[in-house]
XYZ file of C-alpha atoms in Angstrom:
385
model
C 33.328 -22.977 37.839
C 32.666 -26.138 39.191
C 30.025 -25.678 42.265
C 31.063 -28.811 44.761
C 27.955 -29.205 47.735
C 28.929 -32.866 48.807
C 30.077 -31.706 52.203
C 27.131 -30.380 53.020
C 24.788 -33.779 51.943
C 27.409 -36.282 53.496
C 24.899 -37.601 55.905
C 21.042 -37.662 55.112
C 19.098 -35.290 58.050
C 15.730 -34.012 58.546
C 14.798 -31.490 55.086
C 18.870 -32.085 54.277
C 18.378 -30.355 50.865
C 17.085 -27.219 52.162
C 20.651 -25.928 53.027
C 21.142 -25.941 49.159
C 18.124 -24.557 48.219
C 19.909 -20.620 49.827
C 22.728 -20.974 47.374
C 23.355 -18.593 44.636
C 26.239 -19.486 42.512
C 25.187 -22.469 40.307
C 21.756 -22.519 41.263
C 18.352 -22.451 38.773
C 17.670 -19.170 40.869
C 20.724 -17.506 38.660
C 20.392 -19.328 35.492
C 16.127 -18.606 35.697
C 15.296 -15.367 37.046
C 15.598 -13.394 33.599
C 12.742 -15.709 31.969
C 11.173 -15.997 34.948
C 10.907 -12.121 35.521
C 9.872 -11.911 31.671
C 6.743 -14.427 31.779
C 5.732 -13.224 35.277
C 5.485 -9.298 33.431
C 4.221 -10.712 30.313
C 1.402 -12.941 32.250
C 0.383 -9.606 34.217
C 0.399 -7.045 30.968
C -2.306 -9.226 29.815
C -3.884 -9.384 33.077
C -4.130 -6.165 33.731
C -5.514 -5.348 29.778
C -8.009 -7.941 30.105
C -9.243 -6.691 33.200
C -8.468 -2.870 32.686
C -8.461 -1.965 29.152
C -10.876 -4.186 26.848
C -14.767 -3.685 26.239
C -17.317 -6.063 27.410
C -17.165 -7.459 23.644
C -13.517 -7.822 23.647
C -13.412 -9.829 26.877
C -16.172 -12.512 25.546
C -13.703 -12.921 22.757
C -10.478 -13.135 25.109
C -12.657 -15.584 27.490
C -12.895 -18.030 24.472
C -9.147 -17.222 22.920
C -8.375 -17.994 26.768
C -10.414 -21.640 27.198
C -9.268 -22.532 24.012
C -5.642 -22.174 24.516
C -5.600 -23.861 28.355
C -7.542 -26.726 26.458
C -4.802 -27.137 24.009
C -1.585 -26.188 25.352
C -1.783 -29.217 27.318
C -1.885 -31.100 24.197
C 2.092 -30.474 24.091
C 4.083 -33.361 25.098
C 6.423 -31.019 27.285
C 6.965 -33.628 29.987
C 7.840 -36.413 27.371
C 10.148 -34.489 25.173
C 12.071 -32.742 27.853
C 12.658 -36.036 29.870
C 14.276 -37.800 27.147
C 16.347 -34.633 25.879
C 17.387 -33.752 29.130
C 18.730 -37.417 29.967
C 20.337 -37.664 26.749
C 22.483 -34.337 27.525
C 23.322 -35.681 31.201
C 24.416 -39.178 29.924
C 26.651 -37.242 27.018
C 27.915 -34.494 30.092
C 29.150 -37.520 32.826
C 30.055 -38.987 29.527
C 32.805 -36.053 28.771
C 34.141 -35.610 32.407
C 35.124 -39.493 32.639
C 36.895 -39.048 29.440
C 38.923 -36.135 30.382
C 42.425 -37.007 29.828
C 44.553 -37.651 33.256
C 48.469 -38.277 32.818
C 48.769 -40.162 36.137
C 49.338 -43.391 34.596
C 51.014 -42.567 31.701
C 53.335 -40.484 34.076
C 54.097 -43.597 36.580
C 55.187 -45.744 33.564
C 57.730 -43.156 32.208
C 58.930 -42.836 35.431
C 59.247 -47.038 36.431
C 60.569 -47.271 32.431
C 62.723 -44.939 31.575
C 66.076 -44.861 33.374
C 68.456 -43.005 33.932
C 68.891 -40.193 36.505
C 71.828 -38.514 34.776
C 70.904 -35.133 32.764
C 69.917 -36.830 29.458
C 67.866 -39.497 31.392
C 65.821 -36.526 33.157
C 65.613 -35.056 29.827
C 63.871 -37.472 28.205
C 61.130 -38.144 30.865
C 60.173 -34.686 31.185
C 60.209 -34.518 27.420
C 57.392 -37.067 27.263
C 55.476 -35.960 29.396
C 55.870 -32.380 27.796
C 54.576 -33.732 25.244
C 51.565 -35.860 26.512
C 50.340 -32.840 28.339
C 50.985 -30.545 25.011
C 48.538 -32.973 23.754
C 45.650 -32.140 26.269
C 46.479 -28.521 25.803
C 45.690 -28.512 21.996
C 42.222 -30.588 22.591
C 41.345 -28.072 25.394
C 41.975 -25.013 22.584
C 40.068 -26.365 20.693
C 37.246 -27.507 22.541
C 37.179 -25.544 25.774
C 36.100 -21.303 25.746
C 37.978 -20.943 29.250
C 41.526 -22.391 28.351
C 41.398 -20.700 24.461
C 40.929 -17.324 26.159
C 44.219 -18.369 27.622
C 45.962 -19.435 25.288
C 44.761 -17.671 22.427
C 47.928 -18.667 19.947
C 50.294 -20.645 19.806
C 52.713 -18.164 20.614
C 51.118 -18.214 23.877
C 51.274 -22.054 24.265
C 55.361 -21.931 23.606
C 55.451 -18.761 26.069
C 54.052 -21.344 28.991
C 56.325 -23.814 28.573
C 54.129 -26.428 26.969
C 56.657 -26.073 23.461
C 59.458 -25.119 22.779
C 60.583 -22.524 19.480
C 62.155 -25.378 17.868
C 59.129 -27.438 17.786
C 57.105 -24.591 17.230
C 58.491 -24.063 14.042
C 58.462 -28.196 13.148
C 54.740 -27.803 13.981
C 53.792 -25.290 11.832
C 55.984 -26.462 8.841
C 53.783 -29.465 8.851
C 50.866 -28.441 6.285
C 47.529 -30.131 7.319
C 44.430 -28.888 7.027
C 43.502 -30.557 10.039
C 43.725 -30.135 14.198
C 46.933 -31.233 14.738
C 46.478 -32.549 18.219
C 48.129 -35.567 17.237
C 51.779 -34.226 16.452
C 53.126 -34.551 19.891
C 51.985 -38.222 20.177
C 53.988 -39.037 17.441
C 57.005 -37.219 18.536
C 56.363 -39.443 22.189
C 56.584 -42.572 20.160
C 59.766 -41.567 18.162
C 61.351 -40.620 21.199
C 59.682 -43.738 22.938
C 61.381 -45.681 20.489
C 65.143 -44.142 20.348
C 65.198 -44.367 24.246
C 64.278 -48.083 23.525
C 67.526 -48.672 21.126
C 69.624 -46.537 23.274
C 68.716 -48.663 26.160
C 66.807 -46.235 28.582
C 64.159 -48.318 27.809
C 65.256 -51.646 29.099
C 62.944 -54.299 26.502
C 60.301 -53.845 24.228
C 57.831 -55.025 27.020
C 58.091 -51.540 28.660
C 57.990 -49.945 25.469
C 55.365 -51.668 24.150
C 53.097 -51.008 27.440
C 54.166 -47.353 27.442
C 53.184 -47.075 23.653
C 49.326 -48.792 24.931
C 48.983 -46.483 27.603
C 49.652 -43.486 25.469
C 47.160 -44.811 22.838
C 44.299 -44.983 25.973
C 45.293 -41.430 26.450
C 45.368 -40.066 22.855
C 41.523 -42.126 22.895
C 40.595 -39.631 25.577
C 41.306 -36.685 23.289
C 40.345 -38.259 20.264
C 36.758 -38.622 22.511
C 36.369 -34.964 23.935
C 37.233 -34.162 20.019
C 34.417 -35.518 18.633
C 32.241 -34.640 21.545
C 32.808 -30.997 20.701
C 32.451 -31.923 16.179
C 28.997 -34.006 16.426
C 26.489 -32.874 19.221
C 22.834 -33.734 19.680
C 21.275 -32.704 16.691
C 20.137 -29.261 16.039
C 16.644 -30.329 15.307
C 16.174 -32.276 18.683
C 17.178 -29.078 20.358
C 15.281 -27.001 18.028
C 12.204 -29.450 18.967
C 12.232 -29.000 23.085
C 12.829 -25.539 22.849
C 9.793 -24.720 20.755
C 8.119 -27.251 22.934
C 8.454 -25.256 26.121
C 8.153 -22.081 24.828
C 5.155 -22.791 22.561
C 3.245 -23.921 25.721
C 4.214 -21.447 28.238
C 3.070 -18.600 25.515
C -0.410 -20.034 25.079
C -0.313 -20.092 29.409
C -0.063 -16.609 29.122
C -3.123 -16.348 27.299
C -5.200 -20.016 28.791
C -4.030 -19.751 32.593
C -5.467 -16.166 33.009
C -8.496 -15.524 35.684
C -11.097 -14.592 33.988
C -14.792 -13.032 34.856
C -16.169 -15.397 37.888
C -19.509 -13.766 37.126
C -19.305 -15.118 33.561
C -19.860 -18.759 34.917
C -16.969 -20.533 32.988
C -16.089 -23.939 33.943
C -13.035 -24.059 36.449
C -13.127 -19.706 36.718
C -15.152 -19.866 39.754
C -12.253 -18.391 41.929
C -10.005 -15.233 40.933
C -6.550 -14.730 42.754
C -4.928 -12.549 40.455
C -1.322 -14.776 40.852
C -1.188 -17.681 38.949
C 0.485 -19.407 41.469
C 0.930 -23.007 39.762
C 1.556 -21.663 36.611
C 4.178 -19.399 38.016
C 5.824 -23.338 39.588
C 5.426 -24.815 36.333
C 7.037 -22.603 34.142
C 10.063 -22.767 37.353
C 10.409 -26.289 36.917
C 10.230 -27.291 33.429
C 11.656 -23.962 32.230
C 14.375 -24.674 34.907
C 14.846 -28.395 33.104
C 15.481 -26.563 29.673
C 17.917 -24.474 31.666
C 19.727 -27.657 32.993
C 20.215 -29.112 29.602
C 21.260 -26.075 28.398
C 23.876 -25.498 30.862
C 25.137 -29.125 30.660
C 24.827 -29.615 26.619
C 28.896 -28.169 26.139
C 30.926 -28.552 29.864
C 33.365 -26.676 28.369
C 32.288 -23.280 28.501
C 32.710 -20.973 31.675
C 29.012 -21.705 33.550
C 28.871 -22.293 37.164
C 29.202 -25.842 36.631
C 31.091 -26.635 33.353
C 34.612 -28.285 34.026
C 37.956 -26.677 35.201
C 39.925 -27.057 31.959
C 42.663 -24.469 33.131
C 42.439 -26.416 36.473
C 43.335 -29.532 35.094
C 45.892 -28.335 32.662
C 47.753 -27.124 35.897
C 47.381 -29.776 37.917
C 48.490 -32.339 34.956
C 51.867 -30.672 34.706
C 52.669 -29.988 37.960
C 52.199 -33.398 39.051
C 53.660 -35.022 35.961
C 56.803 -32.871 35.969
C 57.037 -33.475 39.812
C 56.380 -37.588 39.135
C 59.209 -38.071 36.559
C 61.872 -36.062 37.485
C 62.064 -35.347 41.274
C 60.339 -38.531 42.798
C 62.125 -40.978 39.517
C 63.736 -43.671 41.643
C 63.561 -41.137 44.957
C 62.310 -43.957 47.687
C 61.617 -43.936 51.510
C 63.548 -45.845 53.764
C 61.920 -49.374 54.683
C 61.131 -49.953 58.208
C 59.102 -52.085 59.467
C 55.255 -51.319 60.149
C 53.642 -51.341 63.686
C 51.509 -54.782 62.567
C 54.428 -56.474 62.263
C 53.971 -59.205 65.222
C 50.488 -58.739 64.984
C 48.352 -61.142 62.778
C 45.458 -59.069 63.052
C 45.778 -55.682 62.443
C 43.011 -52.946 63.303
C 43.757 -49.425 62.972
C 42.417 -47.541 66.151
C 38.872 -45.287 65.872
C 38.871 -41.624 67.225
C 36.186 -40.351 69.287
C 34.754 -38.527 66.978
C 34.682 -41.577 64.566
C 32.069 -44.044 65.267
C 32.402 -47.610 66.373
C 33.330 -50.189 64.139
C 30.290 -51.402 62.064
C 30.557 -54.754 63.154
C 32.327 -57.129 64.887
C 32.115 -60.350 63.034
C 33.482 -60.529 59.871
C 31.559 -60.756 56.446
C 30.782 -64.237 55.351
C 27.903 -64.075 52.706
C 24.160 -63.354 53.664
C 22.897 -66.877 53.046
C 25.107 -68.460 56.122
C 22.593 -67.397 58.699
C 19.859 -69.191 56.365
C 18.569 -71.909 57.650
C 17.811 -75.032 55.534
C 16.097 -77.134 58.556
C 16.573 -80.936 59.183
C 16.194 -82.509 56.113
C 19.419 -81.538 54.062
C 20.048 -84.833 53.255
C 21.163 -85.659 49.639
C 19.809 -87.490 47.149
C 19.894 -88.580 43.471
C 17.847 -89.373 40.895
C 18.033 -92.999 38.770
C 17.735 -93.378 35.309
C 13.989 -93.830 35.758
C 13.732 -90.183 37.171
C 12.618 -92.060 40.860
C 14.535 -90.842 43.994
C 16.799 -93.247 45.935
């Protein structure tokens, strides 16, 4: 889903972007070419009955219908409308991917806090963070196309792993009209709290910072929640798409040629492709196309987020974080800067030099404030002395 290019832009060259410009998957090329192929055949249907198929009459009366609409389409505050809209959907999409929820510190607490590395002690970590990532699974079925085609019920959610037939059955028994996301969290915190009085959880300090970090992580889901409940409203969308489309419909009729002989201003020249009009229908038709693609990440575009991805990677590392690596260490030697007060890692050929030799002290140290630095004061009169 997810189209990654950096490699190819790491360093700025000569035309850089034109490598990306040959790319299919996730490009406007893919996401375009169905409008684009429309308004091109519309634009030369009309062409070719203007030129082909009306009487001399009939093409006086297009000539006019044709100057008036170029005059007025551009009365349509396309540019405007689409600029805001457009940055108001890619503020709300970076918005959503730096509020997905990651377990990685809520996965390095439960393994620092809770001890013990008998059965029961492994038990209980790997129940918590069962259930944190149980959590993330019911906001991505509920938000995300991609991961509910998944795991369509929750009979497929208990068949993964993520629950178990017990708590299945406590989770349905609990009547609430409402997305009940939440449940796990509060089975964390009652477990949370019963390690705490059987001691697994050595003071209330670790409990209380485990309870905080799961809060910050139940505010991610909360957040991608009520991303996906209130959107941009309908009408703003509604707006900028009859924006766009209103004006590139009266193009079909204002940017035609029409009769050089007829003398109309600005139809002195006939080329039969409307070359610009054909660019500016690419790009802001192309800008609609961005927005729309962007508006809900969660769907399964080219570029929306990997919610199956992450659901993967969260319990795989999680899992792996609390029970195998819980209190497994590496041996402490000493490191190869040991003697040596100034350490300086060595540079490969095909690394460059180091940047610089001296170290960083502040741009205004190589200022200089010439001879007369000399201080002074003022007097209670405001004179200099």
């Amino acid at each position: 889903m997810t189209v990654t290019y950096s490699s190819k832009v790491a360093n700025a060259t000569f035309f850089g972007f034109h490598r990306l410009l040959l790319r299919w998957k996730g490009s406007i090329y893919k996401l375009l070419y169905r409008e684009f192929i429309v308004f091109a055949t519309l634009y030369t249907a009309i062409s070719v009955l203007y030129r082909f198929f009306l009487t001399g009459s009939q093409k006086r009366f297009f000539e006019k219908l044709s100057i008036y609409c170029d005059k007025y389409a551009e009365q349509i505050p396309v540019t405007f409308v689409l600029g805001f809209y457009v940055t108001l959907v890619v503020n709300r999409w970076w918005n959503q991917f730096v509020n997905l929820p990651w377990p990685d510190r809520l996965m390095l607490l439960i393994s620092s806090c809770v001890q013990g590395r008998d059965e029961y002690g492994r038990l209980l970590r790997r129940t918590l963070m069962r259930y944190v990532n149980l959590t993330s699974l019911l906001i991505f079925r509920s938000v995300s196309t991609a991961v509910y085609k998944r795991f369509p019920t929750m009979d497929h959610v208990v068949g993964a792993g993520f629950m178990t037939k017990y708590e299945r059955k406590l989770f349905d028994d609990l009547k609430s009209p409402h997305l009940k996301y939440w449940v796990p969290f509060v089975w964390f915190g009652n477990l949370a709290s019963k390690a705490r009085k059987e001691g697994r959880i050595r003071d209330s300090v670790d409990l209380q910072t485990l309870m905080n970090e799961m809060n910050k992580y139940r505010s991610w889901c909360s957040l991608l929640f009520g991303y996906d409940w209130v959107g941009i409203p309908l009408v703003y969308t509604q707006v900028v798409t009859l924006a766009v489309y209103t004006f590139f419909f009266a193009c079909l009729i204002g940017r035609q040629f029409l009769d050089t002989d007829q003398g109309y201003q600005g139809h002195d020249l006939d080329i039969y492709i409307p070359i610009f009009t054909l660019l500016q229908f690419f790009f802001y038709a192309g800008w609609l196309k961005v927005a729309e693609q962007l508006i809900n990440p969660f769907g399964e575009d080219d570029d929306d987020f990997e919610t199956n991805w992450c659901i993967d990677r969260n319990l795989q590392v999680s899992l792996l974080a609390v029970d195998e690596m819980h209190m497994n260490l590496p041996r402490m030697e000493k490191d190869i800067y040991w003697n040596d007060t100034s350490a300086r890692p060595p540079y490969t050929k095909a690394a460059r030099s180091p940047p610089q030799e001296s170290a960083v002290i502040g741009s205004q140290s190589v200022q200089d404030v010439g001879s007369d630095n000399t201080a002074s004061r003022e007097d209670g009169n405001g004179e200099r002395n």
